[in-house]
Amino acid sequence: MASIQTTPGGMPVLILKEGTKESKGKEAQRNNLTAAKLIAEIVKTSLGPRGMDKMLVDTLGDVTITNDGATILKEIDVQHPAAKMMVEVAKSVDNEVGDGTTSSVVFAGALLERAEDLINKDVHPSVIIDGYSAASEQALKLVQKIAFKIDPANKEILLKIARTSMDSKLVSDDSPVLGQIVVDATRQIAEKSEDGSLKVDLDNIKVEKKAGGSIRDTKLIKGVVLDKEVVHAGMPKRIDGAKIALINSALEIEKTEMSAEIRITDPQQMQMFLEEENKMLKAMVDKVKSSGANVLLCQKGIDDIAQHYLAKANIMAVRRVKESDMFKLAKATGARIVNNLDDLTAKDLGSADLVEERKVETDKWVFIEGCKNPKAVSILVRGGSQRVVDEADRSLHDALMVMKDVLEKPAIVAGGGAPEAYIANELRQWASTQEGRAQLAVQKFADALDSIPLTLAENSGMDPIDTMTELRARQSKGSKWTGIDCRNGVVTDMFKQDVLEPLSVKEQIIKSATEAASMILRIDDVIAATKSKMPAGPPGGMGGMGGMGGMGGMGGMDME
Ligand code: ADP
Ligand code: MG
């Protein structure tokens, strides 16, 4: 083991802590490649519209059913360090662009598989890394070349893009309804920045979910849904033409920090004391009333007595509204959040066509809707069961992110593996411009890109060899949008099939997968400290460092 060095005199010198495991060179590489490829193998079958779903069971027995690459990898508890790096790819793609997580993991896995071929032929990893990096740059140029600009105001095309991102999900049958909601929601909250481009902050879209009904009952609310009820039974439950006050202080008598004792000696005093409290609370309510508000949304508490006076004044009130919701309410209704009741004036009030408490299954929620040009909106997700609602929520997340991507950077490509096949084809020709062995790496990069259309075809039950032959032939003839139409199981023009995706997603897949593959290829030494809780090895120490079994292949991966 490398952790034992010997001095010229033959004395052993212990460099690493006892029990530390090290694997070096080819062995380290092989372990890492195996682990990383296995991760790709896991998500592979879920790629595309005909991909399968995964059922994930956590240690508490909770079940998640999903087709979303990022979610699958988040839920499984991966132990091997290289496998963890693959999970990171999915995470980074999810954060950056929201869609394309499965593709990036599948592509990274394919890059590593092809790299292994070269390593077996004694090509040095650093040559492969250089070749991959050059190929990735060229691939980005190629995809940018074929992408084309869209008009962010073109709702029809936006709907097609949103629908494509949901095509591969459980909710695909409902994508006409959900897609429309996603397009409307993002366009509603998009803000023009100074240079004329759009900025989409998805924090301004509140997604609330509730099991029950069907996915088709999912609704866009031009305002905010609060999972709270009206605070007092005597208050109105519906107010048309709402004038809304947003207060972030309590309508309560402040308690002193120190415990104070008030000695009351005669009943009259008691009466006076209570009356005084009463008067203060009534004064608070009067302030709300005189501002002209008929709805009060309070971030803090509302005293019972204040509730009573509010009810008498026909003011609807909700208490303990979350801070994040207060911000959304301000953006949706145009109200200003007021800290001090004394400052509240008619100018601070927001407006909504309707504020109403409604029953959603067994809960009572307050809907603030019909806001004029709201800069925050809500989506109420419904579906047959909690699992369906959860998966619908995840699919909505992907679609919302994709809309954000195209609104902020309005350039798209067709999907179905067409751009990947196109780039692969071009790269194979471009490879000859590269020197020596880097050529081989570029060729392998191109082959790895083909794994996307190939996997789409396999997952759709198409014959992989026939399909890829036809795809390559038609790509070579110059029809660059030829891809895999998974729904009909044919090779065809994906543009005509309305399968459209943001350019930014394709760019991110190429970048993240290449980065991850290179990072894994660069490793030739894995030094793993053992947990201190592990029982010490037998006396003499060497026993504890015996086998490297724990790090070999699947040995280090725990997928419970
Ligand atoms: P990812 O997590 O990578 O987005 P998906 O399971 O969503 O994985 O699959 C995305 C892939 O499926 C993309 O390559 C996309 O172009 C493709 N795709 C989506 N809809 C269709 C369709 N109707 N026909 C063919 N391919 C499609
Ligand atoms: Mg997707």
Coordinates of C-alpha atoms and ligand atoms in Angstrom, one line a residue:
M1 CA 0.0 0.0 0.0
A2 CA 1.1 3.5 -0.8
S3 CA 0.5 4.7 2.7
I4 CA 3.5 2.8 3.8
Q5 CA 6.8 4.2 2.5
T6 CA 10.2 2.8 3.4
T7 CA 13.3 4.7 4.3
P8 CA 16.6 3.8 2.6
G9 CA 17.3 1.9 5.7
G10 CA 14.2 -0.2 5.2
M11 CA 12.3 1.3 8.1
P12 CA 8.5 1.5 7.3
V13 CA 7.1 5.1 7.5
L14 CA 3.4 5.5 8.0
I15 CA 2.2 8.5 6.0
L16 CA -1.6 8.1 6.0
K17 CA -3.6 7.4 9.1
E18 CA -4.1 3.8 9.9
G19 CA -7.1 2.3 8.2
T20 CA -7.1 4.8 5.3
K21 CA -7.8 3.2 2.0
E22 CA -6.1 4.1 -1.2
S23 CA -6.6 3.0 -4.7
K24 CA -4.3 4.2 -7.4
G25 CA -3.9 4.4 -11.2
K26 CA -5.9 2.1 -13.4
E27 CA -7.7 0.5 -10.5
A28 CA -8.9 3.8 -9.2
Q29 CA -10.0 4.8 -12.6
R30 CA -11.8 1.6 -13.3
N31 CA -13.7 1.9 -10.0
N32 CA -14.7 5.4 -10.6
L33 CA -15.8 4.7 -14.2
T34 CA -17.9 1.7 -13.1
A35 CA -19.6 3.6 -10.4
A36 CA -20.4 6.6 -12.6
K37 CA -21.6 4.5 -15.5
L38 CA -23.9 2.7 -13.1
I39 CA -25.6 5.9 -12.2
A40 CA -26.2 6.7 -15.8
E41 CA -27.5 3.1 -16.3
I42 CA -30.1 3.8 -13.5
V43 CA -31.7 6.9 -15.1
K44 CA -31.2 5.8 -18.7
T45 CA -34.5 3.9 -19.0
S46 CA -36.4 7.0 -17.9
L47 CA -35.3 9.2 -20.8
G48 CA -37.9 10.6 -23.1
P49 CA -41.7 10.3 -23.6
R50 CA -41.6 6.6 -23.6
G51 CA -39.2 6.3 -20.7
M52 CA -40.3 4.4 -17.6
D53 CA -40.9 5.8 -14.1
K54 CA -39.0 4.9 -11.0
M55 CA -40.5 4.0 -7.7
L56 CA -38.3 5.1 -4.9
V57 CA -38.8 4.0 -1.3
D58 CA -37.0 5.9 1.4
T59 CA -35.9 4.6 4.8
L60 CA -39.2 5.6 6.3
G61 CA -41.1 3.7 3.6
D62 CA -42.3 6.8 1.8
V63 CA -42.8 6.2 -1.9
T64 CA -42.0 8.6 -4.6
I65 CA -42.9 7.8 -8.2
T66 CA -41.0 9.9 -10.7
N67 CA -39.4 10.1 -14.1
D68 CA -37.3 13.2 -13.2
G69 CA -33.6 12.5 -13.3
A70 CA -32.7 15.0 -10.7
T71 CA -35.4 13.7 -8.3
I72 CA -34.3 10.1 -8.8
L73 CA -30.7 10.8 -8.0
K74 CA -31.6 13.1 -5.1
E75 CA -33.7 10.3 -3.5
I76 CA -31.2 7.4 -3.8
D77 CA -28.5 7.5 -1.3
V78 CA -25.3 7.2 -3.3
Q79 CA -22.1 6.5 -1.5
H80 CA -19.4 6.1 -4.1
P81 CA -17.5 9.4 -4.5
A82 CA -17.5 9.2 -8.4
A83 CA -21.2 8.3 -8.4
K84 CA -21.8 11.3 -6.2
M85 CA -20.1 13.5 -8.9
M86 CA -22.7 12.2 -11.4
V87 CA -25.5 13.2 -9.0
E88 CA -23.9 16.6 -8.9
V89 CA -24.2 16.9 -12.7
A90 CA -28.0 16.4 -12.4
K91 CA -28.2 18.9 -9.6
S92 CA -26.2 21.6 -11.4
V93 CA -28.3 21.2 -14.6
D94 CA -31.5 21.3 -12.5
N95 CA -30.4 24.5 -10.8
E96 CA -29.2 26.2 -14.0
V97 CA -31.9 25.3 -16.5
G98 CA -34.3 23.0 -14.8
D99 CA -34.7 20.5 -17.6
G100 CA -32.3 18.0 -19.3
T101 CA -31.1 16.4 -16.1
T102 CA -31.6 12.8 -17.3
S103 CA -29.9 13.6 -20.7
S104 CA -26.9 15.1 -19.0
V105 CA -26.3 12.1 -16.8
V106 CA -26.9 9.7 -19.7
F107 CA -24.5 11.7 -21.8
A108 CA -21.8 11.9 -19.1
G109 CA -22.1 8.1 -18.6
A110 CA -21.7 7.6 -22.4
L111 CA -18.6 9.9 -22.4
L112 CA -17.1 7.8 -19.6
E113 CA -17.9 4.5 -21.3
R114 CA -16.2 5.7 -24.5
A115 CA -13.3 7.0 -22.5
E116 CA -12.8 3.6 -21.0
D117 CA -12.5 2.1 -24.5
L118 CA -9.6 4.5 -25.1
I119 CA -8.0 4.0 -21.8
N120 CA -8.0 0.2 -22.5
K121 CA -6.2 1.1 -25.7
D122 CA -3.6 2.9 -23.7
V123 CA -4.7 6.4 -24.6
H124 CA -3.8 8.6 -21.6
P125 CA -6.7 10.2 -19.8
S126 CA -5.3 13.7 -20.2
V127 CA -5.4 13.2 -24.0
I128 CA -9.0 12.2 -23.7
I129 CA -9.8 15.2 -21.5
D130 CA -8.3 17.6 -24.0
G131 CA -10.1 16.0 -26.9
Y132 CA -13.4 16.1 -25.0
S133 CA -12.9 19.7 -24.1
A134 CA -12.2 20.7 -27.7
A135 CA -15.1 18.6 -28.9
S136 CA -17.4 20.2 -26.4
E137 CA -16.5 23.7 -27.5
Q138 CA -17.1 22.8 -31.1
A139 CA -20.4 21.1 -30.1
L140 CA -21.6 24.3 -28.4
K141 CA -20.8 26.3 -31.6
L142 CA -22.7 23.8 -33.7
V143 CA -25.8 23.8 -31.6
Q144 CA -25.8 27.6 -31.4
K145 CA -25.5 27.7 -35.2
I146 CA -28.6 25.6 -35.8
A147 CA -30.7 27.2 -33.0
F148 CA -33.1 30.0 -34.1
K149 CA -34.6 32.9 -32.4
I150 CA -38.2 33.1 -31.3
D151 CA -40.5 35.9 -30.4
P152 CA -41.2 35.8 -26.6
A153 CA -44.6 37.1 -27.4
N154 CA -45.5 34.1 -29.6
K155 CA -47.7 32.2 -27.2
E156 CA -48.2 29.3 -29.6
I157 CA -44.6 28.4 -29.9
L158 CA -44.1 28.9 -26.1
L159 CA -46.9 26.4 -25.5
K160 CA -45.1 23.9 -27.7
I161 CA -41.9 24.3 -25.8
A162 CA -43.7 23.9 -22.4
R163 CA -45.5 20.8 -23.7
T164 CA -42.3 19.2 -24.9
S165 CA -40.8 19.5 -21.4
M166 CA -43.9 17.7 -20.0
D167 CA -44.1 15.2 -22.8
S168 CA -41.8 12.8 -21.0
K169 CA -43.7 13.0 -17.7
L170 CA -46.7 11.3 -16.1
V171 CA -48.7 14.4 -16.8
S172 CA -48.1 14.4 -20.5
D173 CA -51.8 13.8 -21.3
D174 CA -52.7 16.9 -19.5
S175 CA -49.9 19.0 -21.0
P176 CA -52.4 21.2 -23.1
V177 CA -53.9 22.4 -19.8
L178 CA -50.8 22.6 -17.7
G179 CA -48.7 24.0 -20.6
Q180 CA -51.1 26.9 -21.0
I181 CA -51.0 27.6 -17.3
V182 CA -47.2 27.6 -17.4
V183 CA -47.0 30.0 -20.4
D184 CA -49.6 32.4 -18.9
A185 CA -48.0 32.4 -15.4
T186 CA -44.5 33.1 -16.6
R187 CA -45.5 35.7 -19.1
Q188 CA -47.6 37.4 -16.5
I189 CA -44.7 37.8 -14.0
A190 CA -41.9 38.4 -16.6
E191 CA -40.4 41.9 -16.2
K192 CA -38.7 43.9 -18.9
S193 CA -35.2 44.9 -17.9
E194 CA -33.5 48.0 -19.2
D195 CA -31.9 46.4 -22.3
G196 CA -35.3 45.1 -23.3
S197 CA -34.7 41.5 -22.4
L198 CA -37.1 39.7 -20.1
K199 CA -36.4 38.7 -16.5
V200 CA -38.4 35.9 -14.9
D201 CA -38.2 35.3 -11.2
L202 CA -39.9 32.1 -10.4
D203 CA -40.2 33.1 -6.8
N204 CA -43.1 35.1 -7.9
I205 CA -45.1 32.0 -8.9
K206 CA -46.5 30.3 -5.8
V207 CA -47.2 26.7 -6.4
E208 CA -49.7 25.2 -3.9
K209 CA -50.7 21.6 -4.2
K210 CA -53.6 19.6 -2.9
A211 CA -54.5 16.0 -3.6
G212 CA -58.0 15.5 -4.9
G213 CA -59.9 16.2 -8.1
S214 CA -57.8 15.6 -11.3
I215 CA -54.8 17.2 -12.9
R216 CA -57.2 19.0 -15.2
D217 CA -58.6 20.9 -12.2
T218 CA -55.2 22.6 -11.8
K219 CA -55.7 26.3 -12.0
L220 CA -53.8 29.5 -12.5
I221 CA -54.9 32.2 -10.0
K222 CA -54.1 35.8 -10.9
G223 CA -53.2 36.5 -7.3
V224 CA -52.3 34.5 -4.3
V225 CA -53.7 31.4 -2.5
L226 CA -53.2 31.3 1.2
D227 CA -53.4 28.0 3.0
K228 CA -55.0 29.8 6.0
E229 CA -58.6 30.4 7.0
V230 CA -60.5 33.5 7.8
V231 CA -59.7 34.1 11.5
H232 CA -63.2 34.7 12.9
A233 CA -66.5 33.0 12.2
G234 CA -68.4 36.3 12.2
M235 CA -66.3 37.8 9.3
P236 CA -67.5 37.9 5.7
K237 CA -66.2 34.9 3.7
R238 CA -66.4 36.7 0.4
I239 CA -65.5 40.2 -0.5
D240 CA -65.9 41.6 -4.1
G241 CA -63.8 44.6 -5.0
A242 CA -61.4 43.9 -2.1
K243 CA -59.3 46.7 -0.7
I244 CA -56.4 44.9 1.0
A245 CA -54.2 46.0 3.9
L246 CA -51.0 44.1 4.5
I247 CA -49.7 44.6 8.0
N248 CA -46.7 43.0 9.5
S249 CA -47.2 43.9 13.1
A250 CA -49.6 42.2 15.6
L251 CA -53.0 43.4 16.4
E252 CA -52.4 42.5 20.0
I253 CA -51.5 44.2 23.2
E254 CA -47.7 43.8 23.5
K255 CA -46.6 41.7 26.4
T256 CA -43.7 43.1 28.4
E257 CA -40.4 41.3 28.1
M258 CA -40.1 41.1 31.9
S259 CA -42.8 39.4 33.8
A260 CA -44.7 42.2 35.5
E261 CA -47.2 41.8 38.2
I262 CA -50.3 43.9 38.4
R263 CA -51.9 43.9 41.8
I264 CA -55.6 44.5 41.6
T265 CA -57.3 45.1 44.9
D266 CA -60.8 45.9 43.9
P267 CA -63.1 44.6 41.1
Q268 CA -63.6 48.1 39.7
Q269 CA -59.9 48.2 38.9
M270 CA -60.1 45.0 37.1
Q271 CA -62.9 46.3 35.0
M272 CA -60.9 49.4 34.2
F273 CA -57.9 47.4 33.2
L274 CA -59.9 45.3 30.8
E275 CA -61.6 48.3 29.4
E276 CA -58.3 50.0 28.7
E277 CA -57.1 46.9 26.8
N278 CA -60.3 46.8 24.9
K279 CA -60.0 50.4 23.9
M280 CA -56.5 50.0 22.6
L281 CA -57.5 47.0 20.5
K282 CA -60.6 48.9 19.2
A283 CA -58.3 51.8 18.2
M284 CA -56.2 49.5 16.2
V285 CA -59.2 48.2 14.3
D286 CA -60.4 51.7 13.8
K287 CA -57.2 52.5 12.0
V288 CA -57.7 49.7 9.6
K289 CA -61.3 50.7 9.1
S290 CA -60.5 54.3 8.5
S291 CA -58.0 53.4 5.8
G292 CA -60.9 52.0 3.8
A293 CA -59.7 48.4 3.9
N294 CA -62.2 45.6 3.8
V295 CA -59.6 42.8 3.9
L296 CA -56.7 42.6 6.4
L297 CA -53.9 40.2 5.9
C298 CA -51.6 40.2 8.9
Q299 CA -48.2 38.6 9.2
K300 CA -48.5 38.4 13.0
G301 CA -51.3 37.5 15.5
I302 CA -54.7 39.1 15.9
D303 CA -56.2 39.3 19.4
D304 CA -59.7 37.8 19.9
I305 CA -61.1 41.1 20.8
A306 CA -59.6 42.8 17.8
Q307 CA -61.1 39.9 15.7
H308 CA -64.5 40.7 17.2
Y309 CA -64.2 44.4 16.3
L310 CA -63.0 43.5 12.8
A311 CA -65.9 41.2 12.3
K312 CA -68.3 43.9 13.5
A313 CA -66.8 46.3 10.9
N314 CA -67.3 43.6 8.2
I315 CA -63.6 43.3 7.6
M316 CA -62.2 39.9 6.5
A317 CA -59.0 39.1 8.2
V318 CA -56.3 36.4 8.0
R319 CA -53.5 36.1 10.6
R320 CA -50.0 34.7 10.6
V321 CA -49.5 34.9 6.9
K322 CA -46.0 33.7 5.9
E323 CA -43.5 36.5 5.2
S324 CA -42.8 35.1 1.7
D325 CA -46.5 35.2 1.0
M326 CA -46.7 38.8 2.2
F327 CA -44.1 39.8 -0.5
K328 CA -46.1 37.9 -3.1
L329 CA -49.3 39.6 -1.9
A330 CA -47.7 43.0 -2.3
K331 CA -46.6 42.2 -5.8
A332 CA -49.9 40.7 -6.8
T333 CA -52.2 43.3 -5.3
G334 CA -50.0 46.4 -5.4
A335 CA -50.3 46.9 -1.7
R336 CA -47.5 48.2 0.5
I337 CA -46.6 46.2 3.5
V338 CA -47.1 48.4 6.5
N339 CA -45.1 48.0 9.7
N340 CA -46.9 50.5 11.9
L341 CA -50.7 50.7 12.0
D342 CA -50.5 54.4 12.5
D343 CA -48.9 54.8 9.0
L344 CA -51.7 52.9 7.2
T345 CA -53.5 55.1 4.7
A346 CA -55.8 54.4 1.7
K347 CA -52.7 54.7 -0.6
D348 CA -51.1 51.6 1.0
L349 CA -54.0 49.3 0.1
G350 CA -53.9 46.8 -2.6
S351 CA -56.8 45.6 -4.7
A352 CA -58.3 42.4 -6.0
D353 CA -61.6 41.6 -7.7
L354 CA -62.3 38.9 -5.2
V355 CA -61.1 37.6 -1.9
E356 CA -62.8 34.5 -0.8
E357 CA -62.5 31.6 1.6
R358 CA -63.1 28.3 -0.1
K359 CA -63.0 24.8 0.9
V360 CA -60.2 22.8 -0.8
E361 CA -60.9 19.2 0.1
T362 CA -61.0 19.3 3.9
D363 CA -59.1 22.6 4.3
K364 CA -60.3 26.2 4.1
W365 CA -58.0 28.4 2.0
V366 CA -58.3 32.1 1.2
F367 CA -58.1 33.0 -2.5
I368 CA -57.0 36.5 -3.4
E369 CA -57.7 36.7 -7.1
G370 CA -58.5 38.8 -10.1
C371 CA -55.6 41.2 -9.4
K372 CA -54.9 43.7 -12.1
N373 CA -51.6 43.0 -13.9
P374 CA -50.2 41.0 -10.9
K375 CA -46.5 40.5 -10.7
A376 CA -47.0 37.4 -8.6
V377 CA -49.4 34.6 -9.4
S378 CA -50.3 31.2 -7.9
I379 CA -50.8 27.8 -9.4
L380 CA -53.1 25.4 -7.5
V381 CA -52.0 21.9 -8.5
R382 CA -54.7 19.2 -8.2
G383 CA -54.5 15.4 -8.9
G384 CA -56.0 12.1 -8.0
S385 CA -53.5 11.3 -5.2
Q386 CA -50.6 12.8 -3.3
R387 CA -48.1 11.0 -5.5
V388 CA -49.8 12.3 -8.7
V389 CA -49.8 15.8 -7.3
D390 CA -46.2 15.6 -6.3
E391 CA -45.1 14.4 -9.8
A392 CA -47.3 17.1 -11.4
D393 CA -45.6 19.6 -9.2
R394 CA -42.1 18.4 -10.3
S395 CA -43.2 18.5 -14.0
L396 CA -44.5 22.0 -13.5
H397 CA -41.2 23.0 -12.0
D398 CA -39.4 21.7 -15.2
A399 CA -41.8 23.4 -17.5
L400 CA -41.6 26.7 -15.5
M401 CA -37.9 26.6 -15.7
V402 CA -37.9 25.9 -19.4
M403 CA -40.2 28.9 -19.9
K404 CA -37.9 31.0 -17.9
D405 CA -35.0 29.8 -20.1
V406 CA -36.7 30.7 -23.3
L407 CA -38.2 34.0 -22.2
E408 CA -34.8 35.2 -20.9
K409 CA -32.9 33.7 -23.9
P410 CA -35.3 33.2 -26.7
A411 CA -33.5 30.7 -28.8
I412 CA -34.7 27.1 -29.4
V413 CA -33.8 23.8 -31.2
A414 CA -35.9 20.8 -32.0
G415 CA -35.7 17.8 -29.7
G416 CA -36.0 14.0 -30.0
G417 CA -32.2 13.6 -30.3
A418 CA -32.1 15.6 -33.5
P419 CA -29.6 18.2 -32.4
E420 CA -27.4 15.5 -30.8
A421 CA -27.4 13.5 -34.0
Y422 CA -26.6 16.6 -36.0
I423 CA -23.7 17.6 -33.8
A424 CA -22.4 14.0 -33.7
N425 CA -22.4 13.9 -37.5
E426 CA -20.6 17.2 -37.9
L427 CA -18.1 16.4 -35.1
R428 CA -17.0 13.2 -36.9
Q429 CA -16.0 15.2 -39.9
W430 CA -14.5 18.0 -37.8
A431 CA -12.4 15.4 -35.9
S432 CA -10.0 15.1 -38.8
T433 CA -8.8 18.7 -38.2
Q434 CA -7.6 17.6 -34.8
E435 CA -4.1 16.3 -34.1
G436 CA -3.1 12.7 -33.4
R437 CA -4.9 10.9 -30.7
A438 CA -7.2 13.8 -29.8
Q439 CA -9.0 12.8 -33.0
L440 CA -10.0 9.6 -31.3
A441 CA -11.4 11.4 -28.3
V442 CA -13.5 13.7 -30.6
Q443 CA -14.8 10.6 -32.4
K444 CA -15.8 9.1 -29.1
F445 CA -17.4 12.3 -28.0
A446 CA -19.5 12.2 -31.1
D447 CA -20.4 8.6 -30.4
A448 CA -21.4 9.5 -26.9
L449 CA -23.7 12.2 -28.2
D450 CA -25.5 9.6 -30.2
S451 CA -26.4 7.9 -27.0
I452 CA -29.3 10.4 -26.6
P453 CA -31.2 9.5 -29.8
L454 CA -30.1 5.9 -29.3
T455 CA -31.6 5.8 -25.8
L456 CA -34.8 7.5 -27.0
A457 CA -35.2 4.9 -29.6
E458 CA -34.5 2.0 -27.3
N459 CA -36.9 3.3 -24.7
S460 CA -39.5 3.5 -27.4
G461 CA -39.1 -0.1 -28.3
M462 CA -37.5 0.8 -31.7
D463 CA -34.7 -1.3 -33.2
P464 CA -31.6 0.5 -32.2
I465 CA -29.4 -0.5 -35.2
D466 CA -32.0 0.2 -37.9
T467 CA -33.0 3.4 -36.3
M468 CA -29.5 4.8 -35.9
T469 CA -28.6 3.8 -39.4
E470 CA -31.6 5.6 -40.8
L471 CA -31.0 8.6 -38.6
R472 CA -27.4 8.9 -39.6
A473 CA -28.2 8.5 -43.3
R474 CA -30.8 11.3 -43.2
Q475 CA -28.6 13.5 -41.1
S476 CA -25.8 13.1 -43.6
K477 CA -28.1 14.2 -46.4
G478 CA -28.5 17.5 -44.5
S479 CA -31.9 17.2 -42.8
K480 CA -30.7 18.5 -39.5
W481 CA -33.9 18.2 -37.6
T482 CA -34.3 14.5 -38.2
G483 CA -34.7 12.8 -34.8
I484 CA -36.6 10.1 -33.0
D485 CA -40.4 10.5 -32.9
C486 CA -40.9 8.4 -29.8
R487 CA -44.7 8.6 -29.8
N488 CA -45.0 7.1 -33.3
G489 CA -41.8 5.1 -33.3
V490 CA -40.4 6.6 -36.4
V491 CA -37.4 8.6 -37.6
T492 CA -38.7 12.0 -38.7
D493 CA -38.4 15.8 -38.7
M494 CA -38.8 16.8 -35.1
F495 CA -39.6 20.3 -35.9
K496 CA -42.8 19.2 -37.7
Q497 CA -43.6 17.2 -34.6
D498 CA -43.6 20.4 -32.5
V499 CA -41.0 18.9 -30.2
L500 CA -39.1 22.1 -29.2
E501 CA -36.6 22.8 -26.5
P502 CA -34.6 25.8 -25.3
L503 CA -31.1 26.2 -26.6
S504 CA -29.9 26.9 -23.1
V505 CA -30.9 23.4 -22.0
K506 CA -28.9 21.8 -24.7
E507 CA -25.9 24.0 -24.0
Q508 CA -26.1 23.1 -20.3
I509 CA -26.3 19.4 -21.0
I510 CA -23.1 19.5 -23.1
K511 CA -21.2 21.7 -20.6
S512 CA -22.1 19.9 -17.4
A513 CA -21.7 16.4 -18.8
T514 CA -18.3 17.2 -20.3
E515 CA -17.1 18.8 -17.1
A516 CA -18.2 15.9 -14.9
A517 CA -16.7 13.3 -17.2
S518 CA -13.4 15.2 -17.3
M519 CA -13.3 15.6 -13.6
I520 CA -13.8 11.9 -13.1
L521 CA -11.2 11.0 -15.7
R522 CA -8.7 13.2 -14.1
I523 CA -8.7 11.2 -10.9
D524 CA -6.0 8.6 -10.6
D525 CA -5.8 8.3 -6.8
V526 CA -8.6 7.8 -4.4
I527 CA -7.6 8.1 -0.7
A528 CA -10.5 7.4 1.6
A529 CA -10.4 7.9 5.3
T530 CA -12.3 5.3 7.2
K531 CA -14.9 6.5 9.6
S532 CA -13.4 6.8 13.1
K533 CA -16.3 4.7 14.5
M534 CA -15.0 1.7 12.6
P535 CA -13.5 -0.9 14.9
A536 CA -9.7 -0.9 14.7
G537 CA -7.9 -3.5 12.8
P538 CA -6.1 -6.4 14.5
P539 CA -3.0 -5.6 16.4
G540 CA -0.2 -4.7 14.1
G541 CA -2.3 -2.5 12.0
M542 CA -1.7 -4.0 8.6
G543 CA -4.9 -6.1 8.8
G544 CA -7.1 -3.1 8.7
M545 CA -5.6 -2.0 5.4
G546 CA -5.9 -5.4 3.7
G547 CA -8.3 -5.4 0.9
M548 CA -9.6 -2.6 -1.3
G549 CA -12.8 -4.6 -1.6
G550 CA -14.9 -1.8 -0.1
M551 CA -14.1 0.5 -3.0
G552 CA -14.4 -1.9 -5.9
G553 CA -17.3 -1.6 -8.3
M554 CA -20.7 -1.7 -6.6
G555 CA -19.1 -2.5 -3.3
G556 CA -19.0 1.2 -2.4
M557 CA -22.4 2.1 -3.6
D558 CA -25.3 1.9 -1.2
M559 CA -28.6 2.3 -2.9
E560 CA -31.1 1.4 -0.2
Ligands
ADP1 P1 -34.5 15.2 -19.3 O1 -34.4 15.1 -17.8 O2 -33.1 15.1 -19.9 O3 -35.2 16.4 -19.7 P2 -36.7 13.7 -20.3 O4 -37.1 12.3 -19.8 O5 -37.5 14.8 -20.0 O6 -35.2 13.9 -19.8 O7 -36.5 13.5 -21.9 C1 -36.0 14.5 -22.6 C2 -35.7 14.1 -24.0 O8 -36.9 13.6 -24.7 C3 -35.2 15.2 -24.9 O9 -34.2 14.8 -25.7 C4 -36.5 15.6 -25.7 O10 -36.1 16.1 -27.0 C5 -37.1 14.2 -25.9 N1 -38.5 14.3 -26.2 C6 -39.5 15.0 -25.6 N2 -40.7 14.8 -26.2 C7 -40.5 14.1 -27.3 C8 -41.3 13.5 -28.3 N3 -42.6 13.8 -28.3 N4 -40.7 12.8 -29.2 C9 -39.4 12.5 -29.2 N5 -38.6 13.0 -28.2 C10 -39.1 13.7 -27.3
MG2 MG -37.2 16.8 -19.5

